Amino acid sequence: MITIEKLTPADRPAWEQLFRGYLAFYLRDEPQQTYDLAWERFLADDRIHALGARLDGELVGITHFLVHANTSGPDVCYLQDLFTAPEARGRGVARALIGAVTDFARERDCMRVYWMTHETNATARLLYDKVADTRGFLRYQIDL
């Protein structure tokens, strides 16, 4: 059975392993400070939030998300990171995490939940295409 809940201080080692897996998937190597700062923010739970998915009591999935203002309507929720441990994939973990973020956003009267993934992330896109619509937008960025 999958359960979704806020992360607790005891989850730090398992969360960090999952987050490192997420960043490695996107070929990112971050310094320890990145993990420490993110964890502090998740425990504060005021500007950015984190949920964990447990399967038989073991943390096997994480999501990080935030709510922000929207110029053309109510606030929106950005699902920034989503990762499931390889051994737990295909068991509904990611779907449950997306559902929990959607519930969080709905409770706060958000207008939408949205996220991005790389176009080559075919496995994740199989699920995303079932639970959400893609609107065809391209992402541009300026690194600072």
CSV table of C-alpha atoms in Angstrom, one decimal:
chain,number,residue,atom,x,y,z
A,1,MET,CA,0.0,0.0,0.0
A,2,ILE,CA,1.3,3.5,-0.9
A,3,THR,CA,1.0,6.2,1.7
A,4,ILE,CA,1.9,9.9,1.0
A,5,GLU,CA,2.9,12.2,3.8
A,6,LYS,CA,5.2,15.1,4.7
A,7,LEU,CA,8.8,14.3,5.2
A,8,THR,CA,10.1,14.1,8.8
A,9,PRO,CA,13.7,14.7,10.1
A,10,ALA,CA,14.1,10.9,10.2
A,11,ASP,CA,13.6,10.8,6.4
A,12,ARG,CA,16.7,12.8,5.6
A,13,PRO,CA,19.0,10.0,4.5
A,14,ALA,CA,16.4,8.3,2.3
A,15,TRP,CA,15.2,11.6,0.9
A,16,GLU,CA,18.8,12.6,0.0
A,17,GLN,CA,19.4,9.3,-1.8
A,18,LEU,CA,16.2,9.8,-3.8
A,19,PHE,CA,17.0,13.5,-4.6
A,20,ARG,CA,20.5,12.5,-5.7
A,21,GLY,CA,19.0,9.9,-8.0
A,22,TYR,CA,16.7,12.6,-9.4
A,23,LEU,CA,19.5,15.0,-10.1
A,24,ALA,CA,21.7,12.3,-11.5
A,25,PHE,CA,18.9,11.4,-14.0
A,26,TYR,CA,19.2,15.0,-15.3
A,27,LEU,CA,23.0,14.8,-15.3
A,28,ARG,CA,23.3,17.3,-12.5
A,29,ASP,CA,26.0,17.1,-9.7
A,30,GLU,CA,25.3,19.5,-6.9
A,31,PRO,CA,27.4,20.3,-3.8
A,32,GLN,CA,26.2,19.1,-0.4
A,33,GLN,CA,25.1,22.7,0.3
A,34,THR,CA,22.3,22.2,-2.2
A,35,TYR,CA,20.8,19.3,-0.3
A,36,ASP,CA,21.3,20.9,3.1
A,37,LEU,CA,19.5,24.1,2.0
A,38,ALA,CA,16.7,22.2,0.3
A,39,TRP,CA,16.1,20.1,3.4
A,40,GLU,CA,15.9,23.2,5.6
A,41,ARG,CA,13.3,24.7,3.3
A,42,PHE,CA,11.3,21.5,3.2
A,43,LEU,CA,11.2,21.2,7.0
A,44,ALA,CA,10.2,24.9,7.3
A,45,ASP,CA,7.3,24.0,4.9
A,46,ASP,CA,6.4,27.6,4.2
A,47,ARG,CA,7.6,28.5,0.7
A,48,ILE,CA,8.5,25.2,-0.8
A,49,HIS,CA,7.1,21.8,0.2
A,50,ALA,CA,8.0,18.2,0.0
A,51,LEU,CA,6.0,14.9,0.2
A,52,GLY,CA,7.3,11.4,0.4
A,53,ALA,CA,5.7,8.2,-0.8
A,54,ARG,CA,6.1,5.1,1.2
A,55,LEU,CA,5.6,1.6,0.0
A,56,ASP,CA,5.4,-0.9,2.9
A,57,GLY,CA,6.8,1.7,5.1
A,58,GLU,CA,9.9,2.5,3.0
A,59,LEU,CA,10.4,5.9,1.4
A,60,VAL,CA,10.4,5.2,-2.4
A,61,GLY,CA,9.3,8.5,-3.9
A,62,ILE,CA,9.6,12.2,-3.4
A,63,THR,CA,8.1,15.4,-4.8
A,64,HIS,CA,9.0,19.0,-4.2
A,65,PHE,CA,6.5,21.8,-5.1
A,66,LEU,CA,5.5,25.4,-4.5
A,67,VAL,CA,2.6,27.7,-4.9
A,68,HIS,CA,3.1,31.0,-6.6
A,69,ALA,CA,1.1,34.0,-7.7
A,70,ASN,CA,-0.4,34.1,-11.2
A,71,THR,CA,-0.9,37.3,-13.2
A,72,SER,CA,-4.1,36.0,-14.9
A,73,GLY,CA,-6.0,34.3,-12.1
A,74,PRO,CA,-5.7,32.5,-8.8
A,75,ASP,CA,-2.4,31.1,-7.6
A,76,VAL,CA,-0.9,28.1,-9.3
A,77,CYS,CA,1.2,25.2,-8.1
A,78,TYR,CA,4.5,24.2,-9.7
A,79,LEU,CA,5.5,20.6,-9.2
A,80,GLN,CA,9.3,21.1,-9.4
A,81,ASP,CA,10.7,17.6,-8.8
A,82,LEU,CA,9.3,14.1,-8.9
A,83,PHE,CA,11.3,10.9,-8.4
A,84,THR,CA,10.5,7.3,-7.8
A,85,ALA,CA,13.2,4.8,-6.8
A,86,PRO,CA,13.8,2.4,-9.7
A,87,GLU,CA,12.7,-0.7,-7.8
A,88,ALA,CA,9.3,0.9,-7.1
A,89,ARG,CA,8.5,2.2,-10.6
A,90,GLY,CA,5.3,1.0,-12.2
A,91,ARG,CA,3.5,0.5,-8.9
A,92,GLY,CA,1.6,3.8,-8.8
A,93,VAL,CA,4.0,5.9,-6.7
A,94,ALA,CA,4.4,8.8,-9.1
A,95,ARG,CA,0.7,8.9,-9.8
A,96,ALA,CA,0.0,9.0,-6.0
A,97,LEU,CA,2.5,11.8,-5.5
A,98,ILE,CA,1.0,13.8,-8.4
A,99,GLY,CA,-2.5,13.2,-6.8
A,100,ALA,CA,-1.3,14.4,-3.4
A,101,VAL,CA,0.2,17.6,-4.9
A,102,THR,CA,-3.0,18.2,-6.8
A,103,ASP,CA,-5.0,17.8,-3.6
A,104,PHE,CA,-2.7,20.2,-1.8
A,105,ALA,CA,-3.2,22.8,-4.6
A,106,ARG,CA,-7.0,22.3,-4.7
A,107,GLU,CA,-7.2,22.9,-1.0
A,108,ARG,CA,-5.5,26.2,-1.5
A,109,ASP,CA,-7.8,27.2,-4.4
A,110,CYS,CA,-5.0,27.1,-6.9
A,111,MET,CA,-6.0,27.4,-10.6
A,112,ARG,CA,-3.7,24.6,-11.8
A,113,VAL,CA,-0.8,22.3,-11.1
A,114,TYR,CA,1.9,22.2,-13.7
A,115,TRP,CA,5.4,20.7,-14.2
A,116,MET,CA,8.0,20.1,-16.9
A,117,THR,CA,10.0,17.2,-17.9
A,118,HIS,CA,12.7,16.6,-20.5
A,119,GLU,CA,11.3,15.5,-23.9
A,120,THR,CA,13.4,12.4,-23.8
A,121,ASN,CA,11.9,11.2,-20.5
A,122,ALA,CA,9.7,8.7,-22.3
A,123,THR,CA,8.9,6.6,-19.3
A,124,ALA,CA,7.6,9.4,-17.2
A,125,ARG,CA,5.7,10.9,-20.1
A,126,LEU,CA,3.7,7.7,-20.4
A,127,LEU,CA,2.2,8.6,-17.0
A,128,TYR,CA,2.1,12.3,-17.5
A,129,ASP,CA,0.1,12.0,-20.7
A,130,LYS,CA,-2.5,10.0,-18.8
A,131,VAL,CA,-3.0,12.4,-15.9
A,132,ALA,CA,-2.4,15.8,-17.5
A,133,ASP,CA,-2.5,17.8,-20.7
A,134,THR,CA,0.6,19.2,-22.4
A,135,ARG,CA,0.1,22.7,-23.8
A,136,GLY,CA,3.1,22.8,-26.2
A,137,PHE,CA,5.1,25.5,-24.4
A,138,LEU,CA,8.9,25.5,-24.7
A,139,ARG,CA,11.1,26.4,-21.7
A,140,TYR,CA,13.8,29.1,-22.1
A,141,GLN,CA,16.2,30.0,-19.3
A,142,ILE,CA,19.1,32.3,-18.5
A,143,ASP,CA,21.6,30.8,-16.0
A,144,LEU,CA,22.9,33.4,-13.5
